[in-house]
Structures are given as structure tokens and as C-alpha cells.
Coordinates of C-alpha atoms in Angstrom, one line a residue:
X6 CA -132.6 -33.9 100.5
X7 CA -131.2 -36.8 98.4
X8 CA -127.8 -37.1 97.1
X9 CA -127.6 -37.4 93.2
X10 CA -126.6 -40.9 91.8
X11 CA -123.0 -39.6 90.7
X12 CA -122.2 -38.2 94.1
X13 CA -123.0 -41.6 95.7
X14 CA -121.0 -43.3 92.8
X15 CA -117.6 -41.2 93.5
X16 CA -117.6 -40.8 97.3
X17 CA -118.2 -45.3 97.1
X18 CA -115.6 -45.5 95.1
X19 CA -113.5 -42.8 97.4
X20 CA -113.7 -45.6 100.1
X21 CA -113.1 -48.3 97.7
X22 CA -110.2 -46.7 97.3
X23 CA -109.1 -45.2 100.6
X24 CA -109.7 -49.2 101.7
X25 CA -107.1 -50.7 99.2
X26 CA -104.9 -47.8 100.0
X27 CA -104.7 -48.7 103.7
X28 CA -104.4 -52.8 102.6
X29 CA -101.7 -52.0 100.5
X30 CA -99.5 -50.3 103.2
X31 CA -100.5 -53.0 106.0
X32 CA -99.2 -55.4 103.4
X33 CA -95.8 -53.2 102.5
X34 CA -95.4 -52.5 106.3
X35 CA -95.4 -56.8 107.1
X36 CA -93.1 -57.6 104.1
X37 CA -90.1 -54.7 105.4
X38 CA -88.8 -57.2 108.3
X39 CA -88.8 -60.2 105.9
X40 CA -87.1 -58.1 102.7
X41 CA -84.1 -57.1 105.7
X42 CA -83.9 -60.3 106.8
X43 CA -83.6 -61.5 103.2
X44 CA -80.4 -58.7 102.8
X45 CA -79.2 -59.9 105.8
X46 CA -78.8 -63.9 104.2
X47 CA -78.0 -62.5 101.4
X48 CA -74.9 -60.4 102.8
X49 CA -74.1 -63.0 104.7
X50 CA -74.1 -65.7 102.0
X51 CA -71.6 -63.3 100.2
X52 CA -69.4 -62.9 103.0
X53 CA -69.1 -66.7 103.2
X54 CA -68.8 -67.3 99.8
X55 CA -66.0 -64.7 99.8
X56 CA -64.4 -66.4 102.3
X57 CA -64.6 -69.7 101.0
X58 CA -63.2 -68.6 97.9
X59 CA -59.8 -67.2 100.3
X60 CA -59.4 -70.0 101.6
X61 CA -59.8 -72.2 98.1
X62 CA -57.7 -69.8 96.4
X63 CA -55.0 -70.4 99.6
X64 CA -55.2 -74.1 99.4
X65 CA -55.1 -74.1 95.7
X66 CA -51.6 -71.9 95.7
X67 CA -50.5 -74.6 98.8
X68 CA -51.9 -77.0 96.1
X69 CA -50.0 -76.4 93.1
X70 CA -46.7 -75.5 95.1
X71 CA -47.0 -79.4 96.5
X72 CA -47.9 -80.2 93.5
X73 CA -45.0 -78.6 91.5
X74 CA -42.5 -80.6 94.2
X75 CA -43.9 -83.9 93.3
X76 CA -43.2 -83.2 89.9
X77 CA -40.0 -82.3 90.3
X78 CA -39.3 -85.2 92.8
X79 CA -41.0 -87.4 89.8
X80 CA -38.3 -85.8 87.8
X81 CA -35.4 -86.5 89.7
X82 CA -36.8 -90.1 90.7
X83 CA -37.0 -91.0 86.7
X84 CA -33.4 -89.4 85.6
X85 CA -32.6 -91.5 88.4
X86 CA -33.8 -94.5 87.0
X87 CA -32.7 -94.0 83.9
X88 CA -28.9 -93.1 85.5
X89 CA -29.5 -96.4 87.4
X90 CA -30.9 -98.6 84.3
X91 CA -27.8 -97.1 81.7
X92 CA -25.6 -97.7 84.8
X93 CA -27.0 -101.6 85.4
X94 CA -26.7 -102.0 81.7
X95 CA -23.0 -100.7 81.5
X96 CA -22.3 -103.2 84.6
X97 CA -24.0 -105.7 82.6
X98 CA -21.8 -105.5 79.3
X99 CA -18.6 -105.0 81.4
X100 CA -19.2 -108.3 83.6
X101 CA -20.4 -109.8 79.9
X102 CA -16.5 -108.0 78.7
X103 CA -15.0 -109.3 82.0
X104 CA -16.3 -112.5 81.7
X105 CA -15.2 -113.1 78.2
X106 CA -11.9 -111.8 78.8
X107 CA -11.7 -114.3 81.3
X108 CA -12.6 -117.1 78.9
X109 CA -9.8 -115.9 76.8
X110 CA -7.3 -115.8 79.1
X111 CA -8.1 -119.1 80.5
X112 CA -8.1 -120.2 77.1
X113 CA -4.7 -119.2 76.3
X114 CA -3.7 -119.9 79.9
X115 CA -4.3 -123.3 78.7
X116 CA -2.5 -123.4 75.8
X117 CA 0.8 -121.7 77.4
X118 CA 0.7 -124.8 79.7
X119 CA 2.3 -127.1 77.4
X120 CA 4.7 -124.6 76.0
X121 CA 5.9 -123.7 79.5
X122 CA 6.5 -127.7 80.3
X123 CA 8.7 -127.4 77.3
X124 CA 10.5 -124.9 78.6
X125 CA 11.2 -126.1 81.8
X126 CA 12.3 -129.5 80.6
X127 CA 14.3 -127.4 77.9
X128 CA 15.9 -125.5 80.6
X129 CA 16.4 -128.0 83.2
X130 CA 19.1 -129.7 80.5
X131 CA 21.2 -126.6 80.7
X132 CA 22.6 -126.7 83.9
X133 CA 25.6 -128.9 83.0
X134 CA 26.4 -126.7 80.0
X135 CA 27.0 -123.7 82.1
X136 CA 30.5 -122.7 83.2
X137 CA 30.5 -123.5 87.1
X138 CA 32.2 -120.1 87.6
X139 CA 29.4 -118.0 85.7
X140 CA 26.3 -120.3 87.2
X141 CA 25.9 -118.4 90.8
X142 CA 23.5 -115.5 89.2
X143 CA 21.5 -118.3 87.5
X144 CA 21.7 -121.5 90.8
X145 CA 18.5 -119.5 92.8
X146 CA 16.5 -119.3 89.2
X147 CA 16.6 -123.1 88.3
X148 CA 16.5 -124.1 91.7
X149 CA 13.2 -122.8 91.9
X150 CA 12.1 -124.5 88.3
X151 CA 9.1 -126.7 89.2
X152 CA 10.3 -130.5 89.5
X153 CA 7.6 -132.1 88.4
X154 CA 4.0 -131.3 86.9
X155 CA 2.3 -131.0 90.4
X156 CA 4.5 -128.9 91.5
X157 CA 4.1 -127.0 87.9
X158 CA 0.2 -126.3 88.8
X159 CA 1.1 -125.3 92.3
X160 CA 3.7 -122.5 91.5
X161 CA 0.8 -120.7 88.9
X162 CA 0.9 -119.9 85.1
X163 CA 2.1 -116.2 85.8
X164 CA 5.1 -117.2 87.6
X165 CA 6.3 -119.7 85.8
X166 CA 6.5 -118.1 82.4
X167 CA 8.4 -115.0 84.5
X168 CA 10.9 -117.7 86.0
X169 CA 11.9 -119.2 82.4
X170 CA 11.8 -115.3 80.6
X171 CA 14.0 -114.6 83.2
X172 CA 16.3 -117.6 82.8
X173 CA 16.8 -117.5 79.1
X174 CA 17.6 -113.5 79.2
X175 CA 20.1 -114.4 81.4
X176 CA 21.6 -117.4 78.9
X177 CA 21.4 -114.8 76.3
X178 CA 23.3 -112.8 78.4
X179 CA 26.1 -114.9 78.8
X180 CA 26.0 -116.7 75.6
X181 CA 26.8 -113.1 73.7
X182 CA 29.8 -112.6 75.9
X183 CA 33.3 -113.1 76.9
X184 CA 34.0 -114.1 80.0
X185 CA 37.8 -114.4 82.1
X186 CA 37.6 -116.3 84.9
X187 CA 39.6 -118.8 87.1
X188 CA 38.4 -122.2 87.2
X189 CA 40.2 -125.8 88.9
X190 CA 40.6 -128.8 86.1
X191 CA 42.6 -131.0 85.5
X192 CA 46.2 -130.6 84.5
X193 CA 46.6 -133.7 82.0
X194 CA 49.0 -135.2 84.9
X195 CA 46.3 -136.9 87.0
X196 CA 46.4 -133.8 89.5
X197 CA 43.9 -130.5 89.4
X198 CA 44.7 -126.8 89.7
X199 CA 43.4 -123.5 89.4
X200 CA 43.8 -122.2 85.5
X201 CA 42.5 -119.3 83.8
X202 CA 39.8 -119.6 81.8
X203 CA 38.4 -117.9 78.4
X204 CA 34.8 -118.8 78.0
X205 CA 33.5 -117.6 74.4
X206 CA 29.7 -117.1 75.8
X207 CA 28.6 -120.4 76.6
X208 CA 30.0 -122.2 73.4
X209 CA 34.0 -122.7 74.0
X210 CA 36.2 -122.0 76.6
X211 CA 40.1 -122.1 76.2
X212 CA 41.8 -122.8 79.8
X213 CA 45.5 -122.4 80.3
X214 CA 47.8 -123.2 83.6
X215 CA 49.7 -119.9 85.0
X216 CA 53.4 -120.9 83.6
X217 CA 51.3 -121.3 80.3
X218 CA 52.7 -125.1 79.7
X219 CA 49.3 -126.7 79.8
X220 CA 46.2 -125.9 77.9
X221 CA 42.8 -127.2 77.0
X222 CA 39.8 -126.9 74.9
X223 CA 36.5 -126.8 76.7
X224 CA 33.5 -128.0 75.0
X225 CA 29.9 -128.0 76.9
X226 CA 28.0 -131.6 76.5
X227 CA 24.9 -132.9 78.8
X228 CA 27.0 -134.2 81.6
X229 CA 29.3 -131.1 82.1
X230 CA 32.3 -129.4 80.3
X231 CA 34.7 -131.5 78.2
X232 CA 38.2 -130.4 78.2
X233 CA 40.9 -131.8 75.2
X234 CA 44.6 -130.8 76.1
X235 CA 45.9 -128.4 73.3
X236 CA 49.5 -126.8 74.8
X237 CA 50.2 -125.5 71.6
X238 CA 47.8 -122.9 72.0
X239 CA 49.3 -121.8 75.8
X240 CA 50.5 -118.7 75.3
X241 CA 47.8 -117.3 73.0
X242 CA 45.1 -118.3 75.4
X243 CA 47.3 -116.2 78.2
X244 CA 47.5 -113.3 75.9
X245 CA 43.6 -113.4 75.1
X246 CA 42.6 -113.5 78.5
X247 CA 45.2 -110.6 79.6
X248 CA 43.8 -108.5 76.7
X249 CA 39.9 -109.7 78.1
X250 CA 41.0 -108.2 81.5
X251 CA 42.9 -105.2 80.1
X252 CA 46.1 -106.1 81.2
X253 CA 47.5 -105.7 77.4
X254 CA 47.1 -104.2 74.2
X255 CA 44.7 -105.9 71.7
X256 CA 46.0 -108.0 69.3
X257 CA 45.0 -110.7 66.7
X258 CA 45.3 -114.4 67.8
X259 CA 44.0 -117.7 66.0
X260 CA 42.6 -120.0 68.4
X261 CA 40.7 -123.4 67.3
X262 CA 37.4 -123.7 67.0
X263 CA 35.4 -126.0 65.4
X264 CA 31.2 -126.3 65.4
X265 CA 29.9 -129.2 66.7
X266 CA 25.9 -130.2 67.9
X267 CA 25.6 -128.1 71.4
X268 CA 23.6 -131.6 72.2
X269 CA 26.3 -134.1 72.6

């Protein structure tokens, strides 16, 4: 006995079925190993990629720390600079300063030169007009007075005009005082002797002998002192220079004095 048509239709299509259920799990069971090995790579490619990213972020911090100290040696290198640069630039203008200050000074250096000749020839004519008695403090100052222009340019600028400052403070000086002292002239007799002398700074000087007999007028000129016998005035020139030393009460005494050119 035959089976119907439906029944062969749904036990062929049964097989179909059981046949494409079977190829479908031989094809699952061959792709498992591949799908772990795929997680495996996969994992793996993570875990490297995590690691790579350490170590990046590592270097990166290494990085910007380095980084961060060549910007701060930048820093310091250009404040540097700039300290350097404002400090070449300050040397600059000071040598500039310098320098011109040194242009000055030589220029007035050389306009003192002439004024200084001037004053040495000016003061090398006063020697004879100075007392002998008060020229001791003054002898070492115009012996060293340059004698002549080389000489000048030897001794210096700086030393000279000291020398001469020097030399007419010292003139002052004794031109605004009085001065008692003993000197040796001559007696009007043809003979010398010691004689006290009363030198009005360095203008007049009134000399008298000790038993007050003889007495002169002293008036400076070029070549030395010039005395002019006056023994009228004796014993006022003795009482003058007594009071000058303290020896006596002040008093009031006339003595003659006439102005004449210092020159002569």
C-alpha cells in the first residue's frame, strides 16, 4: 500500500530539513575556534594598546616637564640678554660720558697751560721781594717751580697748578701779617749787624739797631730789599716791635709810610 502525496511531501521536506539542520551546526562548530582566536587578537590588541597609551602618557608627562625647563631656561637666557644688552648699552653711554669728559678736561687742560706759565714766571719774580728771614717755609716751594717750559710738561698740569695755589696762599699769608724778626744789614757806617726788624706783611719793613741809634726803612724792589736810614724814627720802631712780641703795652706810634709801585 502506497503512501498519499502529502505524506511523501512532509516527510521530503522532514529531511530537507533535518539536512540543513546538521549543515548548519558543522558550519557553527568550524567557525568557534576561529571567533576565540579572533577574542584572543582582539584582547590582546587591547592590552597593547593599553599599554602603549602608559607608556605615551609617561613620556608625554617626562615630555612636558623637559619641556617646561627649556622654557624656563629660555626665560632666564632672554632676561639675561636683555640684563646684558641694557648693561652693554649703559657701558656704552658711560665710555661715550667718559670719553667726553676727557675731551673736556684736555680741553681746559690746555687752556690752564698758558695761565700756569704766567704764574710761574709771576712767581719766580718774587723771590727777591721776600724778607730773607720769613723765606725758609717758601725756599723748597719755588725751588721746585719748573725752570723752563720742558721741564713745565715734565712735572704735569695737576702738580703744577698745586705748586703755585700753594705758593700764593702762602704770600697771602705773609702779606696780611706782622712779622718781628732779627735780620743783619747794614748800619749806615760801612759795617753790618744784627737789627730788629718790623716787616708790615711783605710791603715795609722798619729795622732798628739794639741801642736804638740807627734805623732804616725797608722797601722790597726786583733785586732785593732797599733800606733808607731814618734814625729819627729809632725808638718808635723799638717800641713797635716790643709791643709785636708782647714785651709792652700797646700803644699808638706814627711811622712813615709812603705807597710806591711794588715793581720797582
Amino acid at each position: 500500500m502506497g503512501m498519499a502525496p502529502s505524506t511523501k511531501a512532509f516527510v521530503v521536506f522532514s529531511c530537507l530539513a533535518i539536512c540543513q539542520s546538521l549543515h548548519t551546526r558543522a558550519q557553527e562548530s568550524n567557525a568557534l575556534p576561529t571567533l576565540d582566536a579572533l577574542v584572543r587578537q582582539w584582547v590582546a590588541l587591547r592590552q597593547e594598546t593599553a599599554a602603549e597609551t602608559r607608556v605615551w602618557q609617561e613620556q608625554e608627562s617626562q615630555w612636558r616637564t623637559e619641556i617646561a625647563l627649556v622654557e624656563r631656561e629660555r626665560d632666564a637666557l632672554t632676561a639675561e640678554i636683555a640684563a646684558a644688552s641694557i648693561q652693554q648699552q649703559t657701558h656704552a653711554e658711560s665710555q661715550l660720558a667718559i670719553s667726553a669728559r676727557e675731551a673736556r678736561l684736555e680741553t681746559m687742560r690746555q687752556d690752564l697751560l698758558p695761565i700756569l706759565d704766567r704764574a710761574e714766571a709771576d712767581l719766580r719774580r718774587w723771590p727777591p721781594r721776600i724778607p730773607p728771614p720769613l723765606m725758609p717755609p717758601l725756599a723748597d716751594g719755588f725751588a721746585r717751580l719748573p725752570a723752563t717750559h720742558a721741564e713745565a710738561l715734565q712735572v704735569g698740569a695737576a702738580r703744577r697748578l698745586q705748586l703755585i695755589l700753594s705758593l700764593y696762599a702762602q704770600l697771602e699769608d705773609l702779606n696780611q701779617r706782622v712779622h718781628a724778626t732779627k735780620q743783619m744789614l747794614d748800619d749806615g757806617s760801612g759795617g753790618r749787624r744784627e737789627m730788629d726788624v718790623l716787616y708790615l706783611g711783605l710791603s715795609r719793613g722798619y729795622a732798628v739797631s739794639a741801642d736804638n741809634q740807627w734805623a732804616a726803612v725797608g722797601i722790597p724792589a726786583t733785586d732785593g730789599w732797599r733800606w733808607e736810614a731814618h734814625p729819627e724814627i729809632g725808638k718808635t720802631v723799638s717800641d713797635l716791635i716790643a709791643m709785636q712780641r708782647r714785651e709792652r703795652a700797646p700803644m699808638l706810634n706814627a711811622l712813615p709810610l709812603q705807597v710806591v709801585d711794588g715793581t720797582q
